Structures are given as C-alpha cells and as structure tokens.
C-alpha cells in the first residue's frame, strides 16, 4: 500500500517546500490540520536528495503513534518507520513491563546503536511517555540471540544465552519470552515475532527454522530467514548486577526480599523499579541521547503532548510517594524511599527539549493552532484543510468528488481493505465519475481522475492551492475499516468502563495493566499536600 505519489504532489505546495528548505533549522513551528501533520515528517524523510534526514516524531499517546506510523509507511514506503513503545507500567511500579513491549524497545535501541546490522531507522515514532522515561545505559549494546541455517553452535550454549537474556525455560512455549528444548529442537518465542520459531538442529548445526502456532504447536508455512531474539527485560541479572543487589540487601534490610532474589539470579516482578540502584551509578539516558545526530524532533499536536507529559510526571510522583507511604512502618505514614530512585523518574518535557538542543537536534512542532513566531523563518502555515465527513451520505460524497474533478483536482480515496475499495470504485463508476481502482499511488495521480486504492489512514485532507484531495473510508462511511494488518494483531483488551458508584465490596474487576482483582474499598490519602482517592 503506497501513497508515495500523493506525497510527490504535496511537496509541490509552497508551504511544504518551505518546510523542506528549512531542514537543519533549530526551530520551526508548522501549522497544519492533524491529518497533515505526519506529512511534515514524511517530507523531511523523503524529499532531500540522498534519503532525507532522520526524524523522531513525538505523539501524545500510543494510539496516536500507531496511526502516525501507519500513515508514514504509506507515504514513504521506501523508508524504514519504527515505533518506540512505552512501558505499560510506571517507572517505580512494582510491576514489570510486558516482554513484547521490552523486546520491541530493545530491538529499536539495538538498531539505533548499531545501524549496520539491520539498517538505519529513517523515522522513529514515540509516544511522549517513552520520550520522557530515562533508559538504563547500554541497552542498545545488548546482544540478541541470533541463529540462521548453517550456523554451528551447541544447543546448551544457546539455552544459557536465552536464560541470560531473561527468557523463561518452559516445557511448552505459549507466550512471548519463553523457550523450550526437546531433543534436537529449540522453540523460542521472541517478543518481536508474530509467531514462535522452531529451530531444528542436526548435531551442532542449525538445519532448519520455521514458525509454528503457539495454540496447537503445529508448523506454519511461512519460514523465517533467521532467529533474532532480543532480551525480554531492560535489567539483566549479570554477575555485576547480582553483586550490587547483594550489597544493597545488606545495607537495606527492608528490601532484602526482592534484592536477595536478584542476588541469587532470580528475576522478580517489578525489579525494573530498582534500575537506578543496580546500574552502579551510571547516568541514565533519554531517547534523544540515542538517536543519530541530525535527527529532527517533530512534536505533533504540541499542546496535547505538553498536557500529557505534565499529567504523566505528576501521576508518577504521586504514585511513588503513595507506594512508599503505604510500605512505611512509621506511624505517621510519611514513608521515604530507602533508595534514591529519582534517576528513573519521568523527565519534564522541557528537560527533554533542552537535552535534545544540547546535542544539536532541531526541535520542531506541528499543530492545528501554532503561535506566530517573531521570525517568519521559524513559522510555516500550510495551505491545507480537513475534509467533510460524509457519514455514509453517498450522493453528497459523489457530488463533492465530481466538483473537485470538474475543477481539475487530483482525488485519491483510500480504504483499509480491498473489498470496500472495489465497491467504492463501482459506485463512482455508476455515478459516471472518472474513477480507477489501483493497487497503489506510485507516482502523482492524474488530474480529474479519482484514484481508489488501499491505505491505512484515519482521516483525509485537502490542499486547495495545488488541487489535491484525499478521502478515507472513515470520511466517507463514518466507520473505520479493518485491514489485514489489523486482523493479525493480538486481540485488543476489552475496555469496559467501571461505574465506581455501583462498584460494591467483593466485585471482581480487571485493570488494564494490573489484571484481575477484587474490589475492597476506596480510601483517601494526602499525598504531596493534595487529597487523592485510591481503589
């Protein structure tokens, strides 16, 4: 699904041309509708000779990051676009992030640190939560377990390497982060793979690799070129880490239970909350410290990002204070953390921006409403608008497309799946519109022709000055289509809201991050001078 031809037309817009010409400037504020904002990153990544500049796109949330990444993959199909996901847990929470989240993060950090292995990341999309959270040093240097047919290696050595990378040895592999050894077979479920991988050995030589189903353990037709298994935790129990844990357990007997297990090499739920104390005084790093020099940081919808960042910092501080207050044994409840864990706390967005500027990274913003800069060279307003939502009103949509075509516009209509795209093309043909169903938009679409294609886009846009309009399935029908990519995702968690008024003692609830629990009571606590309610 490529829309590269649409981007080629967008690049002829005078405003977008100014954006591209400003590449390298320390500051630029771009005013554009939400659907157009990712095109700023696409223009930077693709417009310059030699492959453009690397871009770090910061969004308000995880879903925003996924939408931006989907859009960018359509507009710059020749560029590599990756997401750097955030933990589902808070930095000081006694819960560990999911193995698949950690695996995806470490895979990105490995490629940022060693771009020669898997290729350079051209656009990295990160929710602000992951941009604010400090990282343990050296994560990009953690070596993944890698095997390919023809490699000669002892199976026991690979098993030890997987254990060192925080994989769990089991009898039957069912979840990400698990592995099993049965005779000459090694089953591994890397966090970054859609299916577990079965490695068949002939003696000490890797003979064959194949995917298999975790549900019934049967082999699948698709075969991977290699096994590439990044670690499953951002804190590995190396001899040095275990030694520090043992020393801290002696100094802080109140943490002896968790530290004692870590000293013995036993992974403990929530051990990541102690990262600052277990890395030997090394400074933590931010994501902006690890991206390539010359990377342009582009903050999409900066007001939402700033608001979300402030909420995250405040919530994390309150959680840290409340958790230690609850754990304290003193009568007044004013517990203090026995170990300074502030190094892993969320940073303020302003601190992240300062750190980026110290490295010489341009810090740009793009939003629907942007304050006019004193210098016109630091502000660009794109001549772009949103499009009407037709909500299933086919006659009105046809009439709008007819008007654009009569005025010589280039019109592109995208659908998530091939079926809806075919039906729309038939409807346009019945309305005697010049329409064509095409597999992709490789080059600039023809004027006065409506091109119907596939594209995983949320909302459309129009550039009146250059006569370009793009409509999406959501614009036309009011519904979001399901693509094959969506169909292969893990089932989304049910997000049924809990009515706190009707919640009664003993009710079972499912928390988005913490799992199943039983409601006991709601209590009020004074934290940092403010009153807060807790379940």
C-alpha positions as a Python dict, from the first residue, in 0.01 Angstrom:
ca = {
    (1, 'X'): (0, 0, 0),
    (2, 'X'): (189, 302, -124),
    (3, 'X'): (78, 664, -148),
    (4, 'X'): (418, 798, -246),
    (5, 'X'): (265, 975, -547),
    (6, 'X'): (40, 1176, -315),
    (7, 'X'): (346, 1293, -121),
    (8, 'X'): (511, 1395, -451),
    (9, 'X'): (218, 1627, -517),
    (10, 'X'): (218, 1761, -160),
    (11, 'X'): (585, 1852, -197),
    (12, 'X'): (489, 2097, -475),
    (13, 'X'): (289, 2303, -223),
    (14, 'X'): (481, 2626, -150),
    (15, 'X'): (438, 2587, 225),
    (16, 'X'): (568, 2231, 226),
    (17, 'X'): (857, 2342, 5),
    (18, 'X'): (948, 2595, 277),
    (19, 'X'): (938, 2316, 536),
    (20, 'X'): (1179, 2104, 333),
    (21, 'X'): (1408, 2402, 272),
    (22, 'X'): (1418, 2468, 648),
    (23, 'X'): (1568, 2124, 722),
    (24, 'X'): (1853, 2180, 967),
    (25, 'X'): (1699, 2485, 1131),
    (26, 'X'): (1697, 2461, 1510),
    (27, 'X'): (1332, 2563, 1539),
    (28, 'X'): (1025, 2554, 1318),
    (29, 'X'): (654, 2570, 1403),
    (30, 'X'): (427, 2429, 1133),
    (31, 'X'): (53, 2499, 1142),
    (32, 'X'): (-139, 2215, 979),
    (33, 'X'): (-455, 2004, 1035),
    (34, 'X'): (-399, 1682, 1234),
    (35, 'X'): (-418, 1457, 926),
    (36, 'X'): (-147, 1661, 752),
    (37, 'X'): (98, 1678, 1042),
    (38, 'X'): (265, 1339, 970),
    (39, 'X'): (332, 1462, 616),
    (40, 'X'): (584, 1706, 764),
    (41, 'X'): (787, 1409, 885),
    (42, 'X'): (735, 1230, 553),
    (43, 'X'): (861, 1535, 363),
    (44, 'X'): (1174, 1556, 578),
    (45, 'X'): (1245, 1185, 541),
    (46, 'X'): (1190, 1162, 167),
    (47, 'X'): (1234, 1498, -1),
    (48, 'X'): (1605, 1564, 30),
    (49, 'X'): (1849, 1408, -216),
    (50, 'X'): (2028, 1112, -66),
    (51, 'X'): (1738, 999, 153),
    (52, 'X'): (1632, 1298, 363),
    (53, 'X'): (1701, 1348, 731),
    (54, 'X'): (1617, 1114, 1020),
    (55, 'X'): (1309, 1217, 1215),
    (56, 'X'): (1188, 1145, 1570),
    (57, 'X'): (812, 1204, 1585),
    (58, 'X'): (669, 1256, 1935),
    (59, 'X'): (295, 1199, 1982),
    (60, 'X'): (61, 1239, 2277),
    (61, 'X'): (-27, 871, 2311),
    (62, 'X'): (38, 517, 2196),
    (63, 'X'): (-259, 505, 1959),
    (64, 'X'): (-151, 834, 1803),
    (65, 'X'): (193, 684, 1746),
    (66, 'X'): (45, 380, 1571),
    (67, 'X'): (-172, 598, 1346),
    (68, 'X'): (119, 824, 1253),
    (69, 'X'): (341, 524, 1179),
    (70, 'X'): (71, 365, 959),
    (71, 'X'): (33, 689, 766),
    (72, 'X'): (407, 733, 721),
    (73, 'X'): (452, 377, 593),
    (74, 'X'): (203, 462, 317),
    (75, 'X'): (364, 791, 218),
    (76, 'X'): (732, 689, 244),
    (77, 'X'): (728, 316, 157),
    (78, 'X'): (1098, 318, 79),
    (79, 'X'): (1190, 445, 424),
    (80, 'X'): (1204, 246, 747),
    (81, 'X'): (946, 358, 1005),
    (82, 'X'): (951, 213, 1357),
    (83, 'X'): (763, 275, 1683),
    (84, 'X'): (940, 302, 2017),
    (85, 'X'): (666, 186, 2255),
    (86, 'X'): (631, 294, 2616),
    (87, 'X'): (611, 72, 2921),
    (88, 'X'): (259, -12, 3035),
    (89, 'X'): (380, 47, 3391),
    (90, 'X'): (517, 349, 3574),
    (91, 'X'): (895, 366, 3631),
    (92, 'X'): (865, 298, 4007),
    (93, 'X'): (578, 50, 3989),
    (94, 'X'): (634, -297, 4131),
    (95, 'X'): (521, -448, 3802),
    (96, 'X'): (737, -538, 3505),
    (97, 'X'): (653, -421, 3153),
    (98, 'X'): (537, -687, 2909),
    (99, 'X'): (801, -894, 2732),
    (100, 'X'): (677, -798, 2385),
    (101, 'X'): (697, -428, 2473),
    (102, 'X'): (1052, -464, 2608),
    (103, 'X'): (1157, -671, 2307),
    (104, 'X'): (1032, -410, 2062),
    (105, 'X'): (1205, -133, 2257),
    (106, 'X'): (1537, -317, 2274),
    (107, 'X'): (1520, -404, 1904),
    (108, 'X'): (1483, -32, 1824),
    (109, 'X'): (1765, 67, 2061),
    (110, 'X'): (1990, -201, 1908),
    (111, 'X'): (1928, -61, 1560),
    (112, 'X'): (1988, 296, 1676),
    (113, 'X'): (2319, 195, 1831),
    (114, 'X'): (2426, -49, 1558),
    (115, 'X'): (2255, 68, 1236),
    (116, 'X'): (2477, -152, 1022),
    (117, 'X'): (2312, -475, 1140),
    (118, 'X'): (1951, -434, 1027),
    (119, 'X'): (1957, -98, 850),
    (120, 'X'): (1901, 262, 954),
    (121, 'X'): (1572, 377, 1105),
    (122, 'X'): (1456, 675, 898),
    (123, 'X'): (1155, 777, 1109),
    (124, 'X'): (1109, 678, 1472),
    (125, 'X'): (766, 743, 1623),
    (126, 'X'): (747, 762, 2002),
    (127, 'X'): (461, 843, 2240),
    (128, 'X'): (568, 1119, 2478),
    (129, 'X'): (566, 867, 2763),
    (130, 'X'): (862, 684, 2611),
    (131, 'X'): (1041, 1010, 2535),
    (132, 'X'): (1015, 1122, 2899),
    (133, 'X'): (1131, 797, 3059),
    (134, 'X'): (1506, 764, 3122),
    (135, 'X'): (1673, 446, 2998),
    (136, 'X'): (1940, 234, 3158),
    (137, 'X'): (2274, 286, 2982),
    (138, 'X'): (2398, 29, 2733),
    (139, 'X'): (2061, -115, 2631),
    (140, 'X'): (2148, -68, 2265),
    (141, 'X'): (2457, -284, 2312),
    (142, 'X'): (2270, -585, 2450),
    (143, 'X'): (2339, -865, 2203),
    (144, 'X'): (2034, -1057, 2077),
    (145, 'X'): (2046, -1433, 2036),
    (146, 'X'): (2079, -1493, 1663),
    (147, 'X'): (2073, -1817, 1463),
    (148, 'X'): (2041, -1897, 1094),
    (149, 'X'): (2063, -2218, 890),
    (150, 'X'): (2417, -2346, 865),
    (151, 'X'): (2536, -2197, 1196),
    (152, 'X'): (2736, -2432, 1415),
    (153, 'X'): (2666, -2390, 1786),
    (154, 'X'): (2598, -2607, 2088),
    (155, 'X'): (2234, -2617, 2192),
    (156, 'X'): (2326, -2587, 2561),
    (157, 'X'): (2514, -2264, 2489),
    (158, 'X'): (2208, -2116, 2317),
    (159, 'X'): (1986, -2219, 2608),
    (160, 'X'): (2220, -2042, 2853),
    (161, 'X'): (2226, -1733, 2631),
    (162, 'X'): (1845, -1722, 2628),
    (163, 'X'): (1831, -1753, 3007),
    (164, 'X'): (2084, -1469, 3035),
    (165, 'X'): (1859, -1264, 2805),
    (166, 'X'): (1570, -1311, 3055),
    (167, 'X'): (1382, -1579, 2859),
    (168, 'X'): (1191, -1833, 3070),
    (169, 'X'): (1255, -2201, 3008),
    (170, 'X'): (929, -2399, 2991),
    (171, 'X'): (804, -2737, 2874),
    (172, 'X'): (578, -2589, 2608),
    (173, 'X'): (620, -2244, 2450),
    (174, 'X'): (296, -2047, 2461),
    (175, 'X'): (391, -1685, 2537),
    (176, 'X'): (649, -1433, 2422),
    (177, 'X'): (971, -1453, 2618),
    (178, 'X'): (959, -1833, 2660),
    (179, 'X'): (1176, -2111, 2516),
    (180, 'X'): (1185, -2490, 2532),
    (181, 'X'): (1439, -2757, 2443),
    (182, 'X'): (1325, -3101, 2334),
    (183, 'X'): (1593, -3329, 2194),
    (184, 'X'): (1735, -3154, 1888),
    (185, 'X'): (1458, -2893, 1875),
    (186, 'X'): (1468, -2543, 2019),
    (187, 'X'): (1140, -2349, 2041),
    (188, 'X'): (1170, -1975, 2105),
    (189, 'X'): (906, -1702, 2110),
    (190, 'X'): (1093, -1373, 2053),
    (191, 'X'): (897, -1065, 2170),
    (192, 'X'): (926, -908, 1825),
    (193, 'X'): (787, -1202, 1625),
    (194, 'X'): (420, -1275, 1540),
    (195, 'X'): (475, -1648, 1600),
    (196, 'X'): (725, -1862, 1792),
    (197, 'X'): (1020, -2004, 1599),
    (198, 'X'): (1123, -2370, 1594),
    (199, 'X'): (1495, -2434, 1534),
    (200, 'X'): (1588, -2784, 1427),
    (201, 'X'): (1946, -2897, 1492),
    (202, 'X'): (2144, -3169, 1316),
    (203, 'X'): (2411, -3234, 1571),
    (204, 'X'): (2553, -2890, 1650),
    (205, 'X'): (2444, -2739, 1318),
    (206, 'X'): (2127, -2538, 1264),
    (207, 'X'): (1940, -2734, 998),
    (208, 'X'): (1605, -2557, 962),
    (209, 'X'): (1393, -2274, 1103),
    (210, 'X'): (1016, -2250, 1084),
    (211, 'X'): (731, -2069, 1253),
    (212, 'X'): (475, -2267, 1448),
    (213, 'X'): (142, -2196, 1612),
    (214, 'X'): (153, -2139, 1987),
    (215, 'X'): (-206, -2267, 2012),
    (216, 'X'): (-159, -2618, 1869),
    (217, 'X'): (223, -2633, 1824),
    (218, 'X'): (185, -2714, 1453),
    (219, 'X'): (433, -2579, 1197),
    (220, 'X'): (323, -2292, 971),
    (221, 'X'): (403, -2249, 603),
    (222, 'X'): (598, -1926, 649),
    (223, 'X'): (965, -1969, 737),
    (224, 'X'): (1190, -1702, 889),
    (225, 'X'): (1535, -1631, 748),
    (226, 'X'): (1685, -1631, 1097),
    (227, 'X'): (1610, -1634, 1467),
    (228, 'X'): (1667, -1288, 1613),
    (229, 'X'): (1573, -1283, 1980),
    (230, 'X'): (1635, -959, 2173),
    (231, 'X'): (1633, -967, 2555),
    (232, 'X'): (1300, -964, 2738),
    (233, 'X'): (1397, -730, 3023),
    (234, 'X'): (1568, -393, 3043),
    (235, 'X'): (1753, -510, 3355),
    (236, 'X'): (1955, -827, 3307),
    (237, 'X'): (2088, -1021, 3605),
    (238, 'X'): (2453, -1009, 3512),
    (239, 'X'): (2718, -1101, 3773),
    (240, 'X'): (2773, -728, 3835),
    (241, 'X'): (2402, -665, 3889),
    (242, 'X'): (2371, -959, 4126),
    (243, 'X'): (2672, -837, 4323),
    (244, 'X'): (2520, -489, 4364),
    (245, 'X'): (2187, -643, 4467),
    (246, 'X'): (2362, -847, 4738),
    (247, 'X'): (2541, -539, 4872),
    (248, 'X'): (2220, -334, 4876),
    (249, 'X'): (2033, -615, 5053),
    (250, 'X'): (2283, -586, 5340),
    (251, 'X'): (2253, -207, 5354),
    (252, 'X'): (1873, -203, 5325),
    (253, 'X'): (1719, -500, 5508),
    (254, 'X'): (1370, -362, 5437),
    (255, 'X'): (1431, -453, 5069),
    (256, 'X'): (1604, -782, 5143),
    (257, 'X'): (1324, -994, 4998),
    (258, 'X'): (1343, -855, 4645),
    (259, 'X'): (1717, -781, 4648),
    (260, 'X'): (1802, -1123, 4790),
    (261, 'X'): (1630, -1298, 4499),
    (262, 'X'): (1801, -1072, 4247),
    (263, 'X'): (2135, -1152, 4410),
    (264, 'X'): (2061, -1521, 4353),
    (265, 'X'): (1985, -1456, 3986),
    (266, 'X'): (1608, -1496, 4025),
    (267, 'X'): (1402, -1247, 3822),
    (268, 'X'): (1138, -1072, 4032),
    (269, 'X'): (822, -894, 3920),
    (270, 'X'): (881, -520, 3925),
    (271, 'X'): (1259, -545, 3956),
    (272, 'X'): (1287, -272, 3690),
    (273, 'X'): (1179, -20, 3955),
    (274, 'X'): (1525, -60, 4112),
    (275, 'X'): (1724, 5, 3793),
    (276, 'X'): (1889, 328, 3921),
    (277, 'X'): (2025, 145, 4227),
    (278, 'X'): (2152, -154, 4031),
    (279, 'X'): (2343, 6, 3746),
    (280, 'X'): (2641, 111, 3953),
    (281, 'X'): (2593, 487, 3950),
    (282, 'X'): (2598, 516, 3571),
    (283, 'X'): (2387, 803, 3434),
    (284, 'X'): (2051, 721, 3278),
    (285, 'X'): (1988, 817, 2917),
    (286, 'X'): (1700, 970, 2723),
    (287, 'X'): (1580, 857, 2381),
    (288, 'X'): (1705, 1186, 2236),
    (289, 'X'): (2055, 1090, 2354),
    (290, 'X'): (2049, 777, 2137),
    (291, 'X'): (1908, 889, 1802),
    (292, 'X'): (2150, 980, 1525),
    (293, 'X'): (2296, 1329, 1512),
    (294, 'X'): (2099, 1547, 1273),
    (295, 'X'): (1771, 1385, 1374),
    (296, 'X'): (1482, 1633, 1364),
    (297, 'X'): (1250, 1603, 1664),
    (298, 'X'): (893, 1674, 1546),
    (299, 'X'): (631, 1716, 1821),
    (300, 'X'): (282, 1655, 1680),
    (301, 'X'): (-3, 1846, 1845),
    (302, 'X'): (229, 2012, 2100),
    (303, 'X'): (-47, 2127, 2337),
    (304, 'X'): (-175, 1772, 2383),
    (305, 'X'): (180, 1645, 2420),
    (306, 'X'): (262, 1905, 2687),
    (307, 'X'): (-59, 1831, 2878),
    (308, 'X'): (0, 1456, 2862),
    (309, 'X'): (363, 1498, 2973),
    (310, 'X'): (262, 1708, 3275),
    (311, 'X'): (-1, 1450, 3375),
    (312, 'X'): (250, 1166, 3349),
    (313, 'X'): (510, 1342, 3562),
    (314, 'X'): (253, 1434, 3828),
    (315, 'X'): (96, 1087, 3838),
    (316, 'X'): (431, 911, 3862),
    (317, 'X'): (543, 1135, 4151),
    (318, 'X'): (217, 1077, 4338),
    (319, 'X'): (240, 702, 4282),
    (320, 'X'): (596, 689, 4411),
    (321, 'X'): (506, 889, 4722),
    (322, 'X'): (191, 684, 4787),
    (323, 'X'): (361, 348, 4739),
    (324, 'X'): (639, 422, 4986),
    (325, 'X'): (391, 580, 5225),
    (326, 'X'): (189, 259, 5224),
    (327, 'X'): (500, 48, 5269),
    (328, 'X'): (636, 260, 5554),
    (329, 'X'): (629, 119, 5902),
    (330, 'X'): (631, 453, 6084),
    (331, 'X'): (302, 558, 6240),
    (332, 'X'): (258, 889, 6062),
    (333, 'X'): (269, 717, 5723),
    (334, 'X'): (526, 959, 5583),
    (335, 'X'): (742, 690, 5434),
    (336, 'X'): (1053, 773, 5240),
    (337, 'X'): (1210, 559, 4972),
    (338, 'X'): (1510, 386, 5133),
    (339, 'X'): (1696, 410, 4800),
    (340, 'X'): (1707, 715, 4575),
    (341, 'X'): (1519, 611, 4262),
    (342, 'X'): (1471, 959, 4119),
    (343, 'X'): (1706, 891, 3826),
    (344, 'X'): (1439, 680, 3657),
    (345, 'X'): (1153, 927, 3713),
    (346, 'X'): (983, 1082, 3411),
    (347, 'X'): (1162, 1397, 3298),
    (348, 'X'): (976, 1720, 3227),
    (349, 'X'): (919, 1780, 2858),
    (350, 'X'): (1125, 2099, 2886),
    (351, 'X'): (1420, 1892, 3016),
    (352, 'X'): (1392, 1657, 2720),
    (353, 'X'): (1386, 1952, 2480),
    (354, 'X'): (1692, 2103, 2648),
    (355, 'X'): (1880, 1774, 2626),
    (356, 'X'): (1793, 1747, 2255),
    (357, 'X'): (1909, 2101, 2183),
    (358, 'X'): (2236, 2043, 2370),
    (359, 'X'): (2302, 1759, 2125),
    (360, 'X'): (2221, 1996, 1838),
    (361, 'X'): (1896, 1823, 1742),
    (362, 'X'): (1639, 2053, 1576),
    (363, 'X'): (1318, 2070, 1783),
    (364, 'X'): (1013, 2133, 1564),
    (365, 'X'): (641, 2139, 1639),
    (366, 'X'): (335, 2096, 1420),
    (367, 'X'): (-17, 2162, 1538),
    (368, 'X'): (-357, 2283, 1424),
    (369, 'X'): (-301, 2608, 1614),
    (370, 'X'): (51, 2746, 1646),
    (371, 'X'): (156, 3079, 1793),
    (372, 'X'): (306, 3307, 1532),
    (373, 'X'): (683, 3321, 1580),
    (374, 'X'): (862, 3656, 1584),
    (375, 'X'): (1075, 3539, 1293),
    (376, 'X'): (880, 3429, 982),
    (377, 'X'): (1159, 3180, 911),
    (378, 'X'): (1054, 2993, 1226),
    (379, 'X'): (687, 2954, 1129),
    (380, 'X'): (510, 2798, 830),
    (381, 'X'): (134, 2772, 777),
    (382, 'X'): (41, 2502, 528),
    (383, 'X'): (-242, 2572, 286),
    (384, 'X'): (-426, 2257, 391),
    (385, 'X'): (-770, 2184, 532),
    (386, 'X'): (-969, 1894, 669),
    (387, 'X'): (-1236, 1733, 451),
    (388, 'X'): (-1604, 1687, 523),
    (389, 'X'): (-1725, 1374, 699),
    (390, 'X'): (-2000, 1229, 479),
    (391, 'X'): (-2105, 954, 727),
    (392, 'X'): (-2247, 726, 460),
    (393, 'X'): (-2417, 1001, 255),
    (394, 'X'): (-2304, 862, -82),
    (395, 'X'): (-2481, 1115, -308),
    (396, 'X'): (-2322, 1408, -124),
    (397, 'X'): (-1979, 1244, -137),
    (398, 'X'): (-2017, 1176, -511),
    (399, 'X'): (-2117, 1536, -574),
    (400, 'X'): (-1814, 1665, -382),
    (401, 'X'): (-1579, 1437, -577),
    (402, 'X'): (-1749, 1548, -903),
    (403, 'X'): (-1688, 1913, -814),
    (404, 'X'): (-1319, 1851, -739),
    (405, 'X'): (-1275, 1657, -1064),
    (406, 'X'): (-1452, 1927, -1269),
    (407, 'X'): (-1208, 2183, -1121),
    (408, 'X'): (-911, 1975, -1230),
    (409, 'X'): (-818, 1837, -885),
    (410, 'X'): (-635, 1514, -818),
    (411, 'X'): (-859, 1299, -594),
    (412, 'X'): (-748, 989, -404),
    (413, 'X'): (-982, 772, -196),
    (414, 'X'): (-833, 513, 41),
    (415, 'X'): (-985, 205, 206),
    (416, 'X'): (-834, -32, 460),
    (417, 'X'): (-940, -345, 269),
    (418, 'X'): (-971, -448, -98),
    (419, 'X'): (-1344, -528, -77),
    (420, 'X'): (-1465, -181, 28),
    (421, 'X'): (-1225, -25, -225),
    (422, 'X'): (-1380, -230, -508),
    (423, 'X'): (-1734, -140, -401),
    (424, 'X'): (-1647, 230, -386),
    (425, 'X'): (-1490, 217, -733),
    (426, 'X'): (-1809, 54, -865),
    (427, 'X'): (-2025, 322, -702),
    (428, 'X'): (-1816, 600, -855),
    (429, 'X'): (-1839, 431, -1195),
    (430, 'X'): (-2218, 405, -1166),
    (431, 'X'): (-2225, 779, -1090),
    (432, 'X'): (-2030, 835, -1414),
    (433, 'X'): (-1723, 966, -1237),
    (434, 'X'): (-1383, 907, -1389),
    (435, 'X'): (-1255, 658, -1131),
    (436, 'X'): (-995, 383, -1133),
    (437, 'X'): (-916, 112, -880),
    (438, 'X'): (-537, 98, -846),
    (439, 'X'): (-308, -113, -622),
    (440, 'X'): (-116, 195, -509),
    (441, 'X'): (-22, 551, -597),
    (442, 'X'): (338, 516, -709),
    (443, 'X'): (352, 849, -894),
    (444, 'X'): (149, 1169, -900),
    (445, 'X'): (-219, 1080, -968),
    (446, 'X'): (-384, 1213, -1282),
    (447, 'X'): (-592, 1533, -1259),
    (448, 'X'): (-969, 1489, -1300),
    (449, 'X'): (-933, 1118, -1219),
    (450, 'X'): (-1045, 967, -889),
    (451, 'X'): (-792, 703, -779),
    (452, 'X'): (-935, 442, -541),
    (453, 'X'): (-676, 240, -352),
    (454, 'X'): (-584, 83, -20),
    (455, 'X'): (-429, 280, 263),
    (456, 'X'): (-444, 251, 640),
    (457, 'X'): (-531, 617, 704),
    (458, 'X'): (-758, 765, 968),
    (459, 'X'): (-861, 1098, 813),
    (460, 'X'): (-827, 1279, 484),
    (461, 'X'): (-716, 1628, 386),
    (462, 'X'): (-718, 1880, 102),
    (463, 'X'): (-460, 2119, -41),
    (464, 'X'): (-671, 2376, -233),
    (465, 'X'): (-373, 2564, -372),
    (466, 'X'): (-238, 2262, -561),
    (467, 'X'): (-574, 2095, -624),
    (468, 'X'): (-529, 1777, -421),
    (469, 'X'): (-783, 1594, -205),
    (470, 'X'): (-757, 1267, -17),
    (471, 'X'): (-1058, 1094, 136),
    (472, 'X'): (-1052, 794, 365),
    (473, 'X'): (-1302, 520, 439),
    (474, 'X'): (-1374, 688, 773),
    (475, 'X'): (-1451, 1018, 596),
    (476, 'X'): (-1696, 851, 359),
    (477, 'X'): (-1872, 599, 582),
    (478, 'X'): (-1804, 717, 937),
    (479, 'X'): (-1659, 374, 1013),
    (480, 'X'): (-1303, 257, 1045),
    (481, 'X'): (-1219, -30, 815),
    (482, 'X'): (-1023, -337, 918),
    (483, 'X'): (-706, -411, 725),
    (484, 'X'): (-520, -740, 707),
    (485, 'X'): (-257, -583, 932),
    (486, 'X'): (-525, -516, 1193),
    (487, 'X'): (-654, -871, 1161),
    (488, 'X'): (-314, -1016, 1251),
    (489, 'X'): (-279, -810, 1569),
    (490, 'X'): (-329, -958, 1910),
    (491, 'X'): (-691, -917, 2028),
    (492, 'X'): (-742, -577, 2186),
    (493, 'X'): (-819, -568, 2555),
    (494, 'X'): (-1179, -507, 2644),
    (495, 'X'): (-1217, -156, 2773),
    (496, 'X'): (-1548, -174, 2959),
    (497, 'X'): (-1579, 124, 3189),
    (498, 'X'): (-1634, 58, 3559),
    (499, 'X'): (-1907, 263, 3728),
    (500, 'X'): (-1743, 350, 4060),
    (501, 'X'): (-2079, 443, 4210),
    (502, 'X'): (-2218, 94, 4154),
    (503, 'X'): (-1895, -87, 4249),
    (504, 'X'): (-1957, -295, 4560),
    (505, 'X'): (-1731, -471, 4807),
    (506, 'X'): (-1619, -804, 4666),
    (507, 'X'): (-1682, -723, 4297),
    (508, 'X'): (-1427, -866, 4055),
    (509, 'X'): (-1262, -613, 3825),
    (510, 'X'): (-1000, -629, 3551),
    (511, 'X'): (-744, -349, 3546),
    (512, 'X'): (-586, -260, 3213),
    (513, 'X'): (-231, -310, 3344),
    (514, 'X'): (-261, -494, 3676),
    (515, 'X'): (-502, -771, 3571),
    (516, 'X'): (-773, -935, 3780),
    (517, 'X'): (-853, -806, 4127),
    (518, 'X'): (-1133, -791, 4383),
    (519, 'X'): (-1263, -450, 4491),
    (520, 'X'): (-1235, -394, 4868),
    (521, 'X'): (-1275, -21, 4931),
    (522, 'X'): (-1191, 330, 4822),
    (523, 'X'): (-965, 530, 5051),
    (524, 'X'): (-844, 890, 5055),
    (525, 'X'): (-483, 978, 5119),
    (526, 'X'): (-295, 1305, 5146),
    (527, 'X'): (-2, 1296, 4905),
    (528, 'X'): (225, 1596, 4845),
    (529, 'X'): (-28, 1820, 5016),
    (530, 'X'): (-319, 1709, 4798),
    (531, 'X'): (-610, 1473, 4863),
    (532, 'X'): (-635, 1172, 4631),
    (533, 'X'): (-872, 875, 4611),
    (534, 'X'): (-732, 525, 4565),
    (535, 'X'): (-901, 188, 4499),
}
